[in-house]
Short mmCIF file of C-alpha atoms in Angstrom, two decimals:
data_model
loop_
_atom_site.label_atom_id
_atom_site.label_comp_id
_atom_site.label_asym_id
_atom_site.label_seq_id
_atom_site.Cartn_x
_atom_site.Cartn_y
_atom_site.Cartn_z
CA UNK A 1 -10.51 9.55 -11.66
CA UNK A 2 -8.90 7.63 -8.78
CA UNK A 3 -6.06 5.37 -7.74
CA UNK A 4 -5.81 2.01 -6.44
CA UNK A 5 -4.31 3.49 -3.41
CA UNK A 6 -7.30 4.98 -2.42
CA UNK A 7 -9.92 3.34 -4.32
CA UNK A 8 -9.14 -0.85 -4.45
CA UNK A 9 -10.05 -1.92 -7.51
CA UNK A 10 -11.85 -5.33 -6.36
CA UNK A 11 -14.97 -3.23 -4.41
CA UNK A 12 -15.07 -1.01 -7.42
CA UNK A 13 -16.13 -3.37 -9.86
CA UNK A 14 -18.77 -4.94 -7.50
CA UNK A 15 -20.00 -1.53 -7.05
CA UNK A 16 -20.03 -0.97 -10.70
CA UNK A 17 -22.10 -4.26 -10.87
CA UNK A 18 -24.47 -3.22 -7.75
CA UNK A 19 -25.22 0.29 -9.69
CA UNK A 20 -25.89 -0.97 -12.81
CA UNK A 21 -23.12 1.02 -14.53
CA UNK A 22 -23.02 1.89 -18.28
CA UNK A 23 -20.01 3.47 -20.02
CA UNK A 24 -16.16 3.02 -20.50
CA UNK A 25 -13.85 1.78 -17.26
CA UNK A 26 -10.22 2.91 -17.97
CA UNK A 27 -7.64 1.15 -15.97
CA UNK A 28 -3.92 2.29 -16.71
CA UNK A 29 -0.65 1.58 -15.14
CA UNK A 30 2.91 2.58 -16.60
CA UNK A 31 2.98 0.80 -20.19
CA UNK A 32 -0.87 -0.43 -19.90
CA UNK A 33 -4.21 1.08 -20.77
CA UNK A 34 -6.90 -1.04 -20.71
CA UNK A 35 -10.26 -0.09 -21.55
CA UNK A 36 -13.92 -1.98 -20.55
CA UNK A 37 -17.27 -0.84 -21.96
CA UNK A 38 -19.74 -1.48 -19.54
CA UNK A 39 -23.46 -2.44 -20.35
CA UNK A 40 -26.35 -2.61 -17.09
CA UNK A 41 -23.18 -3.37 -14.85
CA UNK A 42 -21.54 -6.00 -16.81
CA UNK A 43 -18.40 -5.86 -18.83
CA UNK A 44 -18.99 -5.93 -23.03
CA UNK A 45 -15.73 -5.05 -24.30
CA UNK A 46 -12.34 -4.61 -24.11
CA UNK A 47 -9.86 -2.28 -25.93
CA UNK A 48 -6.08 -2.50 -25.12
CA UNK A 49 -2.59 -1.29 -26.08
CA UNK A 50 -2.02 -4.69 -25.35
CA UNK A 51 -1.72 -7.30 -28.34
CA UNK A 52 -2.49 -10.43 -25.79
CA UNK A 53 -5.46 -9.09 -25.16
CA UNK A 54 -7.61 -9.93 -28.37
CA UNK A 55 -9.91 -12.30 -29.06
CA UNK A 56 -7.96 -12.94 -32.22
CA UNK A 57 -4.87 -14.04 -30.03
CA UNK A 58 -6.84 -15.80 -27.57
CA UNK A 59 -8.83 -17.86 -30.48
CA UNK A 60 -5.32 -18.82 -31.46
CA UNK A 61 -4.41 -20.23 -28.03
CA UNK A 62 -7.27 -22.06 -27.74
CA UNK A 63 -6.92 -23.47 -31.28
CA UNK A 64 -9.98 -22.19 -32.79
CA UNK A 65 -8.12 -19.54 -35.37
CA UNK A 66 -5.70 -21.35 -38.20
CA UNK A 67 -3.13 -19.50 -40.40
CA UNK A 68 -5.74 -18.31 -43.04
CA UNK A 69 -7.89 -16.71 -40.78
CA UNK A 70 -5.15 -14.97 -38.52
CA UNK A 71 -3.76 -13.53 -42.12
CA UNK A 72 -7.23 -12.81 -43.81
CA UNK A 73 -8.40 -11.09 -40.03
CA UNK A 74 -4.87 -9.03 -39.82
CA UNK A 75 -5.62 -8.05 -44.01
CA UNK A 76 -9.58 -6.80 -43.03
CA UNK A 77 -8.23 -4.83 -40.27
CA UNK A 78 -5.20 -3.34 -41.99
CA UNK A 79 -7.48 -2.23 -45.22
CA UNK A 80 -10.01 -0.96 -42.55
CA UNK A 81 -9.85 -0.62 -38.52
CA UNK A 82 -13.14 -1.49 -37.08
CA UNK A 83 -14.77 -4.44 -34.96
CA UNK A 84 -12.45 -7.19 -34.66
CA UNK A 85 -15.72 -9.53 -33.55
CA UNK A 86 -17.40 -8.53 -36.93
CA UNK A 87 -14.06 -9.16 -38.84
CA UNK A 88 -13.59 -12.63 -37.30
CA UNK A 89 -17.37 -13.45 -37.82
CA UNK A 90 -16.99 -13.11 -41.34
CA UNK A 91 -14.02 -15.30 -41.52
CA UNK A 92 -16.33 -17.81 -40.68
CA UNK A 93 -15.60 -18.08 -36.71
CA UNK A 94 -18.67 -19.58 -35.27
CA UNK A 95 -20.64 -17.29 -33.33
CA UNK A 96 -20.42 -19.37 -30.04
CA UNK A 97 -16.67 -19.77 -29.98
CA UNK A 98 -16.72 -15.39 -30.28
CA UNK A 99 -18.62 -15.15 -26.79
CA UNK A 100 -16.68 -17.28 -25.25
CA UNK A 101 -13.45 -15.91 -26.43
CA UNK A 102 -14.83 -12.25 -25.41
CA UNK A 103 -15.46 -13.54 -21.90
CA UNK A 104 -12.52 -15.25 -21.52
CA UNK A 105 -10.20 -12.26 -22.72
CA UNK A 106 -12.24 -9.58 -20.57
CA UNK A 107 -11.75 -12.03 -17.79
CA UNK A 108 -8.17 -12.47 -18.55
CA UNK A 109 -7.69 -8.92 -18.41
CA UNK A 110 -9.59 -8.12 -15.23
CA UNK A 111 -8.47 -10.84 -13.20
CA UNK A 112 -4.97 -9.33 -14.05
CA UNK A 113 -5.75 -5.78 -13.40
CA UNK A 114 -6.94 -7.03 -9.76
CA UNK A 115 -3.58 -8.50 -9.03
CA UNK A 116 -2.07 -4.50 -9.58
CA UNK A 117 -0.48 -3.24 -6.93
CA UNK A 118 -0.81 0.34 -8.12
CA UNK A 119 -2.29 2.05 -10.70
CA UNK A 120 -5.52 4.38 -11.69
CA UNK A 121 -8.59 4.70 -12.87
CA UNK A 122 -11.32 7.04 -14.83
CA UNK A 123 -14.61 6.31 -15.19
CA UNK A 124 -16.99 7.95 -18.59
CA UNK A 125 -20.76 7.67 -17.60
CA UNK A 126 -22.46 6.61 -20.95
CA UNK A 127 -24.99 4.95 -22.64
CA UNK A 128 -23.95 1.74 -23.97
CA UNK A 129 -24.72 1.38 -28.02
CA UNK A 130 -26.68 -1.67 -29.64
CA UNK A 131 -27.31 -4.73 -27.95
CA UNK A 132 -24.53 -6.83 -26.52
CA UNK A 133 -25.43 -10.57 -25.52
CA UNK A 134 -25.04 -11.67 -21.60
CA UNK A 135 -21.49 -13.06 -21.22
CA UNK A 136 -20.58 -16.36 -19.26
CA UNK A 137 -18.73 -13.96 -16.97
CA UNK A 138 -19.13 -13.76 -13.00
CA UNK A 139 -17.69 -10.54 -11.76
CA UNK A 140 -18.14 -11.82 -7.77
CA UNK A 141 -16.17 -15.16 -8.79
CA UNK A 142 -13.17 -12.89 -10.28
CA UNK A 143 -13.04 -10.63 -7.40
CA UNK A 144 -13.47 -13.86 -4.62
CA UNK A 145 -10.32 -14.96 -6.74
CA UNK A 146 -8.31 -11.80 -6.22
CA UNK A 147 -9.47 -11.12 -2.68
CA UNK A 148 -8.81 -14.59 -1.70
CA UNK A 149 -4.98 -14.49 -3.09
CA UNK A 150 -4.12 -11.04 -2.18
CA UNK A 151 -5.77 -10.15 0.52
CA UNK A 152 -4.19 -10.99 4.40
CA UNK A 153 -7.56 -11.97 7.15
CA UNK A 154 -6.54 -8.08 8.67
CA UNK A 155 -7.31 -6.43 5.63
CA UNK A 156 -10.75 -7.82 4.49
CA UNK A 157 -11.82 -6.97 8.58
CA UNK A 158 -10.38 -3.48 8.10
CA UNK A 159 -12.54 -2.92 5.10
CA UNK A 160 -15.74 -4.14 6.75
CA UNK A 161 -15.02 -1.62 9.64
CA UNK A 162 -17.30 -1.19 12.43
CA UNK A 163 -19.26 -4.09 11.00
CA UNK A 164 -16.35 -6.51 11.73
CA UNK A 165 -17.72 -6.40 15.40
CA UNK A 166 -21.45 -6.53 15.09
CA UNK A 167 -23.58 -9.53 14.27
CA UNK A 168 -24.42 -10.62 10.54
CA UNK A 169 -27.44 -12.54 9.30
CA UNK A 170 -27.53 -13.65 5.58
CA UNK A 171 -30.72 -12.00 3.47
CA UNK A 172 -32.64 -13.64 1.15
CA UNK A 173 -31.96 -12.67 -1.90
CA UNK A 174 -28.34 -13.62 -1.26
CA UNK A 175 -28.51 -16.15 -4.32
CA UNK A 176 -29.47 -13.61 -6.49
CA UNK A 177 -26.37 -11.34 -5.91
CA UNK A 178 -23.86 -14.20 -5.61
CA UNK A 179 -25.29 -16.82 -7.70
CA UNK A 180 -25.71 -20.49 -6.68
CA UNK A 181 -21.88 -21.67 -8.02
CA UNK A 182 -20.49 -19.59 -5.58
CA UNK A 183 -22.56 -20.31 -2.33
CA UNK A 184 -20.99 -23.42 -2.75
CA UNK A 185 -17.58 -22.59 -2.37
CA UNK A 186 -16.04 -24.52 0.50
CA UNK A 187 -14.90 -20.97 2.30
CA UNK A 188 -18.00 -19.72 2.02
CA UNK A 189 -20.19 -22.33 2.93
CA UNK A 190 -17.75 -22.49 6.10
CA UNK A 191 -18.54 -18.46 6.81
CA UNK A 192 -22.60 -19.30 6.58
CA UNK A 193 -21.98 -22.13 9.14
CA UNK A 194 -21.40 -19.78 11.54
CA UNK A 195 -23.80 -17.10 10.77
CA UNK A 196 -27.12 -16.49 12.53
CA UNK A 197 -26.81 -13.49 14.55
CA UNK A 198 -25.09 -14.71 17.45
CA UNK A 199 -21.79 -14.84 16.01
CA UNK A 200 -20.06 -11.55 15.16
CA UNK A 201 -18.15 -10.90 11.79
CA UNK A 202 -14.94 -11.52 13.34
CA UNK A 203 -15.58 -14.77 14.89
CA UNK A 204 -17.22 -15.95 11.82
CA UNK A 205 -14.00 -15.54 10.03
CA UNK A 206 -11.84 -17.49 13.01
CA UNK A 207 -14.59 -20.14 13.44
CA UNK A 208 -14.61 -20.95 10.01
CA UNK A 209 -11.41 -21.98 9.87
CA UNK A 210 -10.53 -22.01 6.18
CA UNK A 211 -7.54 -19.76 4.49
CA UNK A 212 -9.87 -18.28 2.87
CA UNK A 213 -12.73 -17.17 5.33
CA UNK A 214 -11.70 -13.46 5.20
CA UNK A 215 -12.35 -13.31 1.44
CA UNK A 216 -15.90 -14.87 1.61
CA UNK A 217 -17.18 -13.16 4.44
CA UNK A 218 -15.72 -10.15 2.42
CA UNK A 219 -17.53 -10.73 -0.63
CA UNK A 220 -20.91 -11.59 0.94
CA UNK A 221 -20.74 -8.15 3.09
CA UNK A 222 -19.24 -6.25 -0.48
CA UNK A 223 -21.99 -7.66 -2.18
CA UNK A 224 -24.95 -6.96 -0.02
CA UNK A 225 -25.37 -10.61 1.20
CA UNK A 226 -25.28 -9.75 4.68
CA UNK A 227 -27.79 -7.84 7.36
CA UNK A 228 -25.99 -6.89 10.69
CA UNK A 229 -27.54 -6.22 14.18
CA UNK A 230 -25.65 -4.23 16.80
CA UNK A 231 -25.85 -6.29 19.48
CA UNK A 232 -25.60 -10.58 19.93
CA UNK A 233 -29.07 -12.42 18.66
CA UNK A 234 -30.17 -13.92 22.16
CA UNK A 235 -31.01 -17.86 22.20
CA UNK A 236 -33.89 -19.26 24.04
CA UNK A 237 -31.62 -21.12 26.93
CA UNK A 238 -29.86 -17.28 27.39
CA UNK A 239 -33.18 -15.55 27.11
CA UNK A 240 -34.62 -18.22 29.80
CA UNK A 241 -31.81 -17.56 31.88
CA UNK A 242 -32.16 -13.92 31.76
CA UNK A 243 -35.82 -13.82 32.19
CA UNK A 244 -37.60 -12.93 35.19
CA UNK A 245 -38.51 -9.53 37.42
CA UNK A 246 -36.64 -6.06 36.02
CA UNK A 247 -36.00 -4.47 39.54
CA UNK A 248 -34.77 -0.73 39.42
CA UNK A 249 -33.15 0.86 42.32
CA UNK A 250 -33.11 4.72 42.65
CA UNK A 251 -30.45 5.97 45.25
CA UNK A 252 -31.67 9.90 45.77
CA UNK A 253 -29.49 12.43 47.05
CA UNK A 254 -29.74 15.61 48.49
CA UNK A 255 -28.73 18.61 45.59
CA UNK A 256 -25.54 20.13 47.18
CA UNK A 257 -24.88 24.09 45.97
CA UNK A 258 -21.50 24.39 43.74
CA UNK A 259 -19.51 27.04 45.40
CA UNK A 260 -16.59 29.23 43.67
CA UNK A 261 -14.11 27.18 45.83
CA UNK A 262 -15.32 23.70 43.95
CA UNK A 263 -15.11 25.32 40.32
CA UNK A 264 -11.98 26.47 41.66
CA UNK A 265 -10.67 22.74 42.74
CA UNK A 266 -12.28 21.47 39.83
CA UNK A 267 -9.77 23.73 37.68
CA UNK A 268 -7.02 23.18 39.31
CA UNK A 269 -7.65 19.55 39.12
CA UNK A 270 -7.86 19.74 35.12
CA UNK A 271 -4.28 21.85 34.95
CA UNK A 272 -2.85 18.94 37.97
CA UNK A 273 0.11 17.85 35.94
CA UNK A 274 -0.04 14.05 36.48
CA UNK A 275 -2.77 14.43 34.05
CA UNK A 276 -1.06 17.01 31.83
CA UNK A 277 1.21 14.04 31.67
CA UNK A 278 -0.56 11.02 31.11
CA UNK A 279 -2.71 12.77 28.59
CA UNK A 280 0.97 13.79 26.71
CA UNK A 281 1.84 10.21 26.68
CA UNK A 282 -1.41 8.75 25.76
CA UNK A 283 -1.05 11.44 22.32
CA UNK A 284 2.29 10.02 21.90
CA UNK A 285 1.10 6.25 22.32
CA UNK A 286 -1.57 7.35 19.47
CA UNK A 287 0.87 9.20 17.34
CA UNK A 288 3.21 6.50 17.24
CA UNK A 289 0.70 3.97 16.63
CA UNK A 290 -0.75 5.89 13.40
CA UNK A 291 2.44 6.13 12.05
CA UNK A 292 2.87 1.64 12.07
CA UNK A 293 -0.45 1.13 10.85
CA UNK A 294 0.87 0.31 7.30
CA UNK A 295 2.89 -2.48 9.06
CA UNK A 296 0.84 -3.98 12.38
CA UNK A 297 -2.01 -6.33 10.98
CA UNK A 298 -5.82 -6.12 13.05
CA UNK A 299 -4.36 -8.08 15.98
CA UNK A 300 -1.00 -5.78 16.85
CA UNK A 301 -3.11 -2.48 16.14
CA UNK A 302 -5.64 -3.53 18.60
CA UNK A 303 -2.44 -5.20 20.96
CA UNK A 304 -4.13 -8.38 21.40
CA UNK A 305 -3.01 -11.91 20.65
CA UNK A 306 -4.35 -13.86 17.74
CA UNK A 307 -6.01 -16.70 20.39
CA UNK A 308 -7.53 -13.59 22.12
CA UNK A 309 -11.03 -14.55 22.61
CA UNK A 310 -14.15 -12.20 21.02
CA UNK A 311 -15.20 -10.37 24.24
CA UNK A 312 -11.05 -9.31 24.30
CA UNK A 313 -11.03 -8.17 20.80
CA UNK A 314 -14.20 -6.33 21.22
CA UNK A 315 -12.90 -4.22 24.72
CA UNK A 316 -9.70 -3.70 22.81
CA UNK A 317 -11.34 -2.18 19.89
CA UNK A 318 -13.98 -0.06 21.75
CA UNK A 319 -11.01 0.58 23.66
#
């Protein structure tokens, strides 16, 4: 069990996906319970206290239930609860317009559970029963969506971490774990643009320039899409200009005996209180800082500016 707070939801169903997960997701909030079935990391089913959630009611949206199958549907499940899919099937609902109706209410109901502010969830690891047909469903797409809408450029950096300063590369089964429709997306064909290994995560997002860079470069690192080096990728002008003789110079010096007077000094220099001091503010400074992180975005917790250029970001962060 977990909470939003802790866990987001939007990494926790690609990681679902990623590991192939089979059992029951339960996602609650006050007045809500939703449960997914989960088959080889893909979303089956739905259950849910809410009545919106159907594929009965969402059939009737769409125009593809009339009044004699609502009333024969709500008589088969009244004489005898059991699988609304086989119930509507046998009203004579063709089996096409049932998948598509199943996709469209699970992704209804995730999309919606991604926009939650708060809220939990449990996960029950088990085997999924029968065979359930592959759903027109993309799980990256949905969370791109959510990500995208509720997610500020400081917060999708803050996930990535450490990797938000070092140097991506796409891989090449990046297709696979994305899929072609969403490669093309505008933001994240603008993120790959500026990919290569000389440009670092960061940059990528503010070279891109597209509202929505921070959720595609998010999505490519949250789905695997992305290698990262430590260091810049160097170019064949820079490595020309940096080639040429390694010259080492060794200054040696005389070892000098440490005396009981120099441990002494050396003491007394760690108790001086100037430092005493500037060590008590720098806690405070830190303290103080902690305490606004809920409030500064990437830019005010590292006290740069937003035009700050990448070699200032970087100091301030290793900083």
């Amino acid at each position: 069990m977990g909470n939003f707070a802790e866990t987001p939801l939007a990494p926790l169903l690609l990681s679902l996906a990623r590991d192939q997960f089979e059992g029951v997701l339960t996602l609650e909030r006050p007045g809500l319970a939703r449960r997914f079935r989960w088959k080889k990391g893909a979303p089956i089913q739905l259950v849910s206290t809410r009545p919106e959630d159907s594929v009965a009611a969402l059939l009737s949206a769409r125009g593809q239930l009339n009044a004699i199958q609502s009333a024969g549907l709500a008589k088969k499940l009244e004489e005898k609860a059991g699988n609304e899919l086989a119930a509507l099937a046998s009203l004579g609902v063709p089996p096409k317009d049932l998948l598509l109706a199943l996709a469209g209410v699970l992704e209804q109901a995730l999309a919606d559970c991604l926009a939650w502010t708060n809220g939990s969830f449990a996960l029950a690891f088990e085997p999924a029963p029968g065979n359930a047909p592959m759903l027109p469903l993309s799980l990256p797409a949905l969370v791109y969506d959510a990500v995208a809408a509720g997610w500020r450029p400081d917060q999708a950096l803050v996930a990535l971490g450490v990797r938000a300063t070092q140097y991506p590369t796409l891989t090449p089964d990046a297709e696979a774990k994305l899929g072609t429709k969403l490669l093309q997306q505008p933001s994240v064909k603008a993120v790959l643009a500026q990919l290569g290994g000389a440009t670092s995560a960061f940059e990528a997002v503010r070279d891109a320039r597209h509202p929505q860079a921070h959720a595609a470069l998010w999505l490519l690192d949250a789905c695997g899409a992305l290698t990262y080096q430590a260091s810049r990728a160097t170019t064949g002008v820079e490595a020309a200009r940096t080639s040429g003789p390694e010259i080492e110079i060794v200054v040696a010096s005389a070892a000098r005996k440490v005396s009981d007077e120099d441990v002494r000094a050396q003491q007394q220099a760690r108790r001086d209180p100037a430092r005493e001091a500037a060590a008590a503010d720098l806690r405070k400074e830190v303290c103080e800082l902690h305490a606004r992180l809920a409030e500064l975005d990437l830019w005010e917790v590292l006290g740069v500016t937003r035009g700050a250029s990448a070699g200032d970001v970087k100091r301030a962060y290793l900083k």
